[in-house]
PDB file of C-alpha atoms in Angstrom:
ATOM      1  CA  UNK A   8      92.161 114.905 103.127  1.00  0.00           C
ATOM      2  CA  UNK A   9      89.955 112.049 102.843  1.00  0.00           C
ATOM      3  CA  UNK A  10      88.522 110.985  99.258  1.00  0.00           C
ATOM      4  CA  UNK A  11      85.733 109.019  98.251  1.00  0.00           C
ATOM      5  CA  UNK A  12      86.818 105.404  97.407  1.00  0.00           C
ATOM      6  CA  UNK A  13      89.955 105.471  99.124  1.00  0.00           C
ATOM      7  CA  UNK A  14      91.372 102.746 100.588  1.00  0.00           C
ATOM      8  CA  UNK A  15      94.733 103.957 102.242  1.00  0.00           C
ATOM      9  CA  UNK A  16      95.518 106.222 104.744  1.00  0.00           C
ATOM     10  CA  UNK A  17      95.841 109.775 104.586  1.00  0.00           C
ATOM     11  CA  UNK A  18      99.057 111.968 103.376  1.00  0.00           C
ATOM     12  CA  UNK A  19     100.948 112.140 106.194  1.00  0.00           C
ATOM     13  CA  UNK A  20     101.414 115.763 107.894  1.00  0.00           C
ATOM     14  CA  UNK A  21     103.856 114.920 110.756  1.00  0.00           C
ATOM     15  CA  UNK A  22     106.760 113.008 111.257  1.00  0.00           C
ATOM     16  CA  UNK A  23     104.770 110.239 113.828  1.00  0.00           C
ATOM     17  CA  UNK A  24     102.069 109.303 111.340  1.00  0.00           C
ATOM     18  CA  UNK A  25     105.420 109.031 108.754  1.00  0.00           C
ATOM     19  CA  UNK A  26     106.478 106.437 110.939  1.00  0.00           C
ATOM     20  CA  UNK A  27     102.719 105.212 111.431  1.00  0.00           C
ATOM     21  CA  UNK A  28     102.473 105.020 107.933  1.00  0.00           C
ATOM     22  CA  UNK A  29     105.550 102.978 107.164  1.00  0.00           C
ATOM     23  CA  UNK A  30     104.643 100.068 109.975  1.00  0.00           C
ATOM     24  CA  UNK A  31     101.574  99.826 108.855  1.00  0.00           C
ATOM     25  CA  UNK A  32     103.292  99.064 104.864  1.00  0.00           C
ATOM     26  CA  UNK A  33     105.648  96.618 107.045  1.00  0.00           C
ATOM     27  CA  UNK A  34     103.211  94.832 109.082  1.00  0.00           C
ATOM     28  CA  UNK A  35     100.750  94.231 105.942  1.00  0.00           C
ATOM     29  CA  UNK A  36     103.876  92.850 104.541  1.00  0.00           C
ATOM     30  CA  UNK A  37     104.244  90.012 106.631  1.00  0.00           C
ATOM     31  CA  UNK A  38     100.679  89.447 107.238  1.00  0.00           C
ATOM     32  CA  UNK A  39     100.719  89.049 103.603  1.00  0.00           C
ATOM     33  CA  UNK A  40     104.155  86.208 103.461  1.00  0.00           C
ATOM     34  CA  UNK A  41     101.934  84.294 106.415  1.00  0.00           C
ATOM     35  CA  UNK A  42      98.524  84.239 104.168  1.00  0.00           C
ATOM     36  CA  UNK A  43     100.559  83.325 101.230  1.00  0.00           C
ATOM     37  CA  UNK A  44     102.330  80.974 102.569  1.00  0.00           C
ATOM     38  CA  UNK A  45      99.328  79.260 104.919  1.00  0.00           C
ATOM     39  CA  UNK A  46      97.464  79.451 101.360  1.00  0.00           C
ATOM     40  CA  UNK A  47      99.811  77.606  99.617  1.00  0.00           C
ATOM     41  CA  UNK A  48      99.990  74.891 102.443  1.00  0.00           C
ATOM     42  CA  UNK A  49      96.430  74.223 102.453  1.00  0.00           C
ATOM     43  CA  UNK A  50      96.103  74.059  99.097  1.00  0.00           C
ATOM     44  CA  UNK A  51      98.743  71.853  98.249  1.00  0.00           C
ATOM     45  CA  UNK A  52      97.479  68.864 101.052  1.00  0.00           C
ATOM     46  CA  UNK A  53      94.202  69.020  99.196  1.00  0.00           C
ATOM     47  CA  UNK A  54      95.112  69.006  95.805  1.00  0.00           C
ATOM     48  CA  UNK A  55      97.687  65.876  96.745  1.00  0.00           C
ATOM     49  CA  UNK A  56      96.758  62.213  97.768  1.00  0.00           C
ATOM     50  CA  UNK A  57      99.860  61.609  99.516  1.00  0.00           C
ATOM     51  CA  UNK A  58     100.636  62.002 102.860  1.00  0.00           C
ATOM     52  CA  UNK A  59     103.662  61.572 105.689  1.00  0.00           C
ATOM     53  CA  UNK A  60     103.200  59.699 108.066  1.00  0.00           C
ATOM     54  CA  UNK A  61     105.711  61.460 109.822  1.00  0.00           C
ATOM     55  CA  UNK A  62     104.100  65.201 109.361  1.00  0.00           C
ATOM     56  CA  UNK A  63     102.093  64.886 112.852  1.00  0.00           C
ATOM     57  CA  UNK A  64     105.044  63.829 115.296  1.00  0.00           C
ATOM     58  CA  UNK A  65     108.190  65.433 113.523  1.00  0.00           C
ATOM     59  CA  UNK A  66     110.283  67.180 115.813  1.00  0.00           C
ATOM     60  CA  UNK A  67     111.940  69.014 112.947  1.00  0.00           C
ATOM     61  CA  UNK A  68     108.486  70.919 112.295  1.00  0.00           C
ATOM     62  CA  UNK A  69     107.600  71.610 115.718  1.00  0.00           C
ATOM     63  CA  UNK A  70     110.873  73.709 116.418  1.00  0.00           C
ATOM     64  CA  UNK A  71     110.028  75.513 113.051  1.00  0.00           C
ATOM     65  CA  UNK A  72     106.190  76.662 114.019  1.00  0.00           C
ATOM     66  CA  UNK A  73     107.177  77.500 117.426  1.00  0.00           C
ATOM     67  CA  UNK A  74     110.671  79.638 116.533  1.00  0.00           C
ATOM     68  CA  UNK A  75     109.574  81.341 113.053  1.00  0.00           C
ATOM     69  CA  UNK A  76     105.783  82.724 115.009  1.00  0.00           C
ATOM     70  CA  UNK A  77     108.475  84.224 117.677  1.00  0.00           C
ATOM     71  CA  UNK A  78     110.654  85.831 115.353  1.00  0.00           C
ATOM     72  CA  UNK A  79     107.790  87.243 113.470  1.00  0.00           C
ATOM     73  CA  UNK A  80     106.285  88.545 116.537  1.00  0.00           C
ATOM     74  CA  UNK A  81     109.486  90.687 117.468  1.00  0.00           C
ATOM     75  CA  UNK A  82     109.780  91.559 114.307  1.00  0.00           C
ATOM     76  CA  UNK A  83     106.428  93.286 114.597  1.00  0.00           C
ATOM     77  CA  UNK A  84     106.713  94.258 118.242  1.00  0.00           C
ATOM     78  CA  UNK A  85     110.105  96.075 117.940  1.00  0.00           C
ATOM     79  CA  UNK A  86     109.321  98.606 115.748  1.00  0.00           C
ATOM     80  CA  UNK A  87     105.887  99.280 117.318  1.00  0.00           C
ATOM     81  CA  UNK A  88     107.432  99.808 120.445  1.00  0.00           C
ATOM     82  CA  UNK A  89     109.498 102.483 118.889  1.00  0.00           C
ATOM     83  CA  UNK A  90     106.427 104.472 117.758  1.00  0.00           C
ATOM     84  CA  UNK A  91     104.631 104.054 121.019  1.00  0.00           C
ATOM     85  CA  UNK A  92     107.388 105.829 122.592  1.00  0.00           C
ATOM     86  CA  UNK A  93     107.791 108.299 120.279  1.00  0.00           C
ATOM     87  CA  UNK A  94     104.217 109.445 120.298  1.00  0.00           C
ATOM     88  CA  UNK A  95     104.418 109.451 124.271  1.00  0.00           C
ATOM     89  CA  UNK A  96     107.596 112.054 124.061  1.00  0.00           C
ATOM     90  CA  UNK A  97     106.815 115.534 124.931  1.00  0.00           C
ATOM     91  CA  UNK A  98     109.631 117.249 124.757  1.00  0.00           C
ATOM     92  CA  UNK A  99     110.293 121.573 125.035  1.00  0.00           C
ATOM     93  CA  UNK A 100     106.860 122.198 122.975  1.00  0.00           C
ATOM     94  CA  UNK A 101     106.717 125.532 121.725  1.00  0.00           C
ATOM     95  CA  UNK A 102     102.868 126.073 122.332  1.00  0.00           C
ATOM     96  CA  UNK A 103     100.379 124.071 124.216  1.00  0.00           C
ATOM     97  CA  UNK A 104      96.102 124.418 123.509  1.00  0.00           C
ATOM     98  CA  UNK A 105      94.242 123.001 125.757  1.00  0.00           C
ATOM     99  CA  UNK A 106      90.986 121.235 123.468  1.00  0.00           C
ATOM    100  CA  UNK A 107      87.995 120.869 125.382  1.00  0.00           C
ATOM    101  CA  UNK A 108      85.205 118.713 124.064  1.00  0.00           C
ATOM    102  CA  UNK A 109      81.588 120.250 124.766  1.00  0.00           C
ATOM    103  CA  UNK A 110      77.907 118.093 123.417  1.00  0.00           C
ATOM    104  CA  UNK A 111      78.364 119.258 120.236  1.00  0.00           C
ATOM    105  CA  UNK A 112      81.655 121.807 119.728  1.00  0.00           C
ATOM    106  CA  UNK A 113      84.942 121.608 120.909  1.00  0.00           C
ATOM    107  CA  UNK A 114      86.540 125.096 122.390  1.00  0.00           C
ATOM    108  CA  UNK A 115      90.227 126.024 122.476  1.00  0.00           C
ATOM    109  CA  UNK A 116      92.643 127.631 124.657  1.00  0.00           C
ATOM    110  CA  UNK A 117      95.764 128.893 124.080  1.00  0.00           C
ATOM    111  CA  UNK A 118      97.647 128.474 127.348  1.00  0.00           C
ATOM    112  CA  UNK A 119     101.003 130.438 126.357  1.00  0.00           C
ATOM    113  CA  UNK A 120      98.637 133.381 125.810  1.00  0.00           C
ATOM    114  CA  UNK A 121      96.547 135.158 128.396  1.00  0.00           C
ATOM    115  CA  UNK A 122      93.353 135.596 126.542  1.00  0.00           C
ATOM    116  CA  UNK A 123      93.288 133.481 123.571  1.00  0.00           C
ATOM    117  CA  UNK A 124      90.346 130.994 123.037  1.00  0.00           C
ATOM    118  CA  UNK A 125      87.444 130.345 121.395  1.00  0.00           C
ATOM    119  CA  UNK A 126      84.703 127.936 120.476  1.00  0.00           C
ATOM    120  CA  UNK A 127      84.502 126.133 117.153  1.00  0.00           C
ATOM    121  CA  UNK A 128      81.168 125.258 115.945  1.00  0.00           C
ATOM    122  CA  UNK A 129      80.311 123.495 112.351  1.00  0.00           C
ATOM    123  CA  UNK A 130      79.198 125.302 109.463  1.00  0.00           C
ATOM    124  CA  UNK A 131      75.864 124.456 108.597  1.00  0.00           C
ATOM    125  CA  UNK A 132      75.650 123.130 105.513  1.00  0.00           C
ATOM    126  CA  UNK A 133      73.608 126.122 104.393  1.00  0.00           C
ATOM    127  CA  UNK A 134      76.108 128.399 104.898  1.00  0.00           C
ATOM    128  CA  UNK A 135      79.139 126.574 103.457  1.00  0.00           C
ATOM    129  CA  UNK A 136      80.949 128.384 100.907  1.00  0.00           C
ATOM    130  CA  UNK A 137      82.037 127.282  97.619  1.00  0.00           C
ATOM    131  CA  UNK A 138      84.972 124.930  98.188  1.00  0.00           C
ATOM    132  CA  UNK A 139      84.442 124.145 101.370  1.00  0.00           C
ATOM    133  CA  UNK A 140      83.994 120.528 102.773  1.00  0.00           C
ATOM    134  CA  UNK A 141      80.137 119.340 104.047  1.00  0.00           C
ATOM    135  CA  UNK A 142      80.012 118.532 107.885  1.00  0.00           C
ATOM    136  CA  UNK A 143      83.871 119.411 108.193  1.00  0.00           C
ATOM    137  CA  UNK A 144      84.660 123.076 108.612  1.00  0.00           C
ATOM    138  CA  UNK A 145      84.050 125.167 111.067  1.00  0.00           C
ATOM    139  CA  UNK A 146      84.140 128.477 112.190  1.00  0.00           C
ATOM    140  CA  UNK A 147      87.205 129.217 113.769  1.00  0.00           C
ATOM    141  CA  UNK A 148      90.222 126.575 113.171  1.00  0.00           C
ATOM    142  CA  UNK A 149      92.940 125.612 115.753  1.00  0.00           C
ATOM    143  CA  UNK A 150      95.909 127.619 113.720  1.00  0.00           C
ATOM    144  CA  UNK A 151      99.366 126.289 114.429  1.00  0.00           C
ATOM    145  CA  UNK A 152     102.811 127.319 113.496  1.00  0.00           C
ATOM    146  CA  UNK A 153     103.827 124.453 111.011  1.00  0.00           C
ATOM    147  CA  UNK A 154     107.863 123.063 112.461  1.00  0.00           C
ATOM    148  CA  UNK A 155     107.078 123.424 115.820  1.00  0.00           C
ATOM    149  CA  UNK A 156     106.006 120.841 118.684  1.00  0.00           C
ATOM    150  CA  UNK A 157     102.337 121.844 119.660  1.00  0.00           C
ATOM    151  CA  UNK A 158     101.355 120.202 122.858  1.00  0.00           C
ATOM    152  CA  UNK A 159      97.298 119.303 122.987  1.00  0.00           C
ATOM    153  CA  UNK A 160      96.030 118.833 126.247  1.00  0.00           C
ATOM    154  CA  UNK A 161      92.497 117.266 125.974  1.00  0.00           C
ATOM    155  CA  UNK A 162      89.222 116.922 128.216  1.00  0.00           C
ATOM    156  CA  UNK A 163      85.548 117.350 128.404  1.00  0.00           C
ATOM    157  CA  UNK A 164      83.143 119.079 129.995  1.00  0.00           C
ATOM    158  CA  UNK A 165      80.039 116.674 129.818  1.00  0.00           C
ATOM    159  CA  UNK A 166      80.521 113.370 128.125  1.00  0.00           C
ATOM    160  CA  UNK A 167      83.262 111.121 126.716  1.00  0.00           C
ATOM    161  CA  UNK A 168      84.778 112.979 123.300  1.00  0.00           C
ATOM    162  CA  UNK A 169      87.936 112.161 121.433  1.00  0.00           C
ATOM    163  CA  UNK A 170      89.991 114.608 119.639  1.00  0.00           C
ATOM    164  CA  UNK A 171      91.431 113.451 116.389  1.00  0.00           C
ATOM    165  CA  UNK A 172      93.176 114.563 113.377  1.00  0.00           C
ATOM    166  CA  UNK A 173      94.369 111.317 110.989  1.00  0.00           C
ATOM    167  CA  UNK A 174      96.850 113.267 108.716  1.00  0.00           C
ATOM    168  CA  UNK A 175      99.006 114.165 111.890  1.00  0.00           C
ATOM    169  CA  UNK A 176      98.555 111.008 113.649  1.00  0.00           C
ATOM    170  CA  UNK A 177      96.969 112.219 116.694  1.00  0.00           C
ATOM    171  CA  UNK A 178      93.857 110.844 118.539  1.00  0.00           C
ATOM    172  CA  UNK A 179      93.057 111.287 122.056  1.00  0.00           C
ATOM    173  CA  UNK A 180      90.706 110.705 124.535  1.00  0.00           C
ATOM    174  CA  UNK A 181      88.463 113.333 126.038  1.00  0.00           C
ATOM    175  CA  UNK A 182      87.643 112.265 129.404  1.00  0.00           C
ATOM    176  CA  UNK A 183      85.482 114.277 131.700  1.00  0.00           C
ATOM    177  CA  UNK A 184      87.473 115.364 135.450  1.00  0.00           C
ATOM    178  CA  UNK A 185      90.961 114.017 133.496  1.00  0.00           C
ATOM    179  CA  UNK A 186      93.476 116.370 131.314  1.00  0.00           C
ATOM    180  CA  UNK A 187      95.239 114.046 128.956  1.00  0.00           C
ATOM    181  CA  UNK A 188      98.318 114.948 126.761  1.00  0.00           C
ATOM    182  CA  UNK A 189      99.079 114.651 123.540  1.00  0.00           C
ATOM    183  CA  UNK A 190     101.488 116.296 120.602  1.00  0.00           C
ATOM    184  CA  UNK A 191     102.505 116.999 117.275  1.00  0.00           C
ATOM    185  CA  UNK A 192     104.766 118.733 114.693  1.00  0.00           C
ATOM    186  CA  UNK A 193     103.102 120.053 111.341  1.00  0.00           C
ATOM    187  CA  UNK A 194     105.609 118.873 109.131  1.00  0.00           C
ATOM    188  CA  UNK A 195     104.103 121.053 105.950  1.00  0.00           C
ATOM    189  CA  UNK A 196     101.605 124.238 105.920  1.00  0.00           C
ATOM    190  CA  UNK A 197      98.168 123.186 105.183  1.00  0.00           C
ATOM    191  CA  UNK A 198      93.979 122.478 106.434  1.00  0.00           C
ATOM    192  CA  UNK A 199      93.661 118.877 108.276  1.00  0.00           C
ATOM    193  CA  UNK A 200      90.356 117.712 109.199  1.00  0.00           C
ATOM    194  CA  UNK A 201      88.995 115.521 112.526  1.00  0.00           C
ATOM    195  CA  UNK A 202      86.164 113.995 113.563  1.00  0.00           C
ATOM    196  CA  UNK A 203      85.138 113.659 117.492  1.00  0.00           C
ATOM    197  CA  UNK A 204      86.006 109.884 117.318  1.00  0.00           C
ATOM    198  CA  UNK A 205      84.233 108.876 120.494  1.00  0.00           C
ATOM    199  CA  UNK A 206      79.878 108.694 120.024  1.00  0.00           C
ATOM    200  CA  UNK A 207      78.999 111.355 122.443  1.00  0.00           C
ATOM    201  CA  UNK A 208      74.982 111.964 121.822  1.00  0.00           C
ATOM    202  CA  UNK A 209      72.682 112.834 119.315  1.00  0.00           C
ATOM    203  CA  UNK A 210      74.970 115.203 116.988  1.00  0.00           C
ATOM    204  CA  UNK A 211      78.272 113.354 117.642  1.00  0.00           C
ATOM    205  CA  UNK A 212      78.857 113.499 114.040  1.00  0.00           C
ATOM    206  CA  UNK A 213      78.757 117.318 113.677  1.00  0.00           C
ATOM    207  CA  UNK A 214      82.149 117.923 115.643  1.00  0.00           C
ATOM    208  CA  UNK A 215      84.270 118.505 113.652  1.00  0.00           C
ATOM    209  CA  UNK A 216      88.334 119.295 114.158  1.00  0.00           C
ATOM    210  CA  UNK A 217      90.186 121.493 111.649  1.00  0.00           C
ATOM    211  CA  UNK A 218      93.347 122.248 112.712  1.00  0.00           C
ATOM    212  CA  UNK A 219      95.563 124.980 110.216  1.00  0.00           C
ATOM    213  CA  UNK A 220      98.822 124.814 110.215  1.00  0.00           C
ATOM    214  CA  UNK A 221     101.033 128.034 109.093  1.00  0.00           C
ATOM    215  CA  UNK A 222     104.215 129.261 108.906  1.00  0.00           C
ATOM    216  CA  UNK A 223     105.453 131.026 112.106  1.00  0.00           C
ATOM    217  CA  UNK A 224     105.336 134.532 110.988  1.00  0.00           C
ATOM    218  CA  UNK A 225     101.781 134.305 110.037  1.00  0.00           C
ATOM    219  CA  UNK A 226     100.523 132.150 113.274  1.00  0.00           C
ATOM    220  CA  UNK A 227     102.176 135.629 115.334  1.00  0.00           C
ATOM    221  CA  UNK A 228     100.111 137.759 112.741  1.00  0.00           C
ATOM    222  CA  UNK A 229      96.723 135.441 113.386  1.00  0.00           C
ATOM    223  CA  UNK A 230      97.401 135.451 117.334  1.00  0.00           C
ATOM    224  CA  UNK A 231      98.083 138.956 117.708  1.00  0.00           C
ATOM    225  CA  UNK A 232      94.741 139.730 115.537  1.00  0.00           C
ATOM    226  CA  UNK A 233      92.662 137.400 117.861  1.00  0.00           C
ATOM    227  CA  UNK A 234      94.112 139.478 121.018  1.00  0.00           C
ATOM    228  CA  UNK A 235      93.374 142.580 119.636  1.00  0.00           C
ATOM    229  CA  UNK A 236      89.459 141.123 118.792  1.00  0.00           C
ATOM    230  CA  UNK A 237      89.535 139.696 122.258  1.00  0.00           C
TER     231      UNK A 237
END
């Protein structure tokens, strides 16, 4: 959850934003060696009156700023790759919702189930109770069984949306005529909170995402209790 004056990310809630999390630390790293070290070039042929004649046509430093930006590119590009193919893996998820983005709500479908869905709408602020978070809860929340790979397939029924939860890593288009995929694994019980990320009209920022993630016995107890309400 989110928090005024923060300037990080998140807590992480799945094992892809773990990884998300830790580039990110190892990309600002080097990004921070360059500016330090570009820094302390500039400022030390200002501050000095000498010079080399020699710095403009030495072959020695042209090998060096065209190997070392190489290096530090794979360096960056390796590990990236990694996550980028992790977050495309799909493999044997244990439950699949179908999120469908609506001007202004998003509804839900549990596929694996043959009459589970519902739409969830924000709670006005009116009618919030105590505790509860101003233009991000809703109504009914996506529960999922926490351990388990959920599958999210995404679209829309009127306009560009995108479905996204930060703490699990997971943002995806919402594209009108197309079905796109996405997953996740709730690595801990708990409430996560999205945003439609994606300006889709005139109350784009009252769609809210709350997804609930549970242990497995009580995400049989919630489904069965929605079938028997259905």
């Amino acid at each position: 959850m989110a928090h005024p004056t923060q300037l990080g990310f998140q807590d992480a809630a799945s094992p892809v934003m773990e990884e998300l999390l830790h580039f990110h630390d190892h990309a600002l790293m080097i990004v921070f060696l360059i500016s330090t070290l570009v820094l302390y070039i500039i400022i030390a042929m200002v501050s000095t009156k000498l010079t080399n004649k020699y710095i403009l046509d030495s072959q020695e430093i042209e090998i060096v700023w065209t190997v070392l930006p190489a290096v530090i590119l794979v360096l960056i590009a390796l590990p990236s790759l990694r996550i980028l193919y992790l977050m495309d893996e799909i493999n044997d998820p244990h439950l699949t919702i179908k999120a469908m983005g609506h001007q202004w709500y998003w509804s839900y479908e549990y596929t694996d189930y043959q009459d589970l869905g519902f739409d969830s709408y924000m709670v006005p602020t009116q009618d919030l109770a105590p505790g509860q978070f101003r233009l991000l809860e809703t109504d009914h929340r996506m529960v999922v069984p926490m351990e388990s790979p959920i599958r999210i397939l995404v679209s829309a029924e009127d306009v560009l949306h995108s479905w996204a939860v930060p703490s699990l890593g997971v943002k995806m288009d919402a594209v009108p005529g197309r079905l796109n995929q996405t997953a996740f694994i709730a690595s801990r019980p708990g409430v996560f909170y999205g945003q439609c990320s994606e300006i889709c009209g005139a109350n784009h920022s009252f769609m809210p995402i709350v997804v609930e993630a549970v242990p497995l016995k009580h995400f049989e107890d919630w489904s069965s209790l929605m079938l028997e309400d259905a």
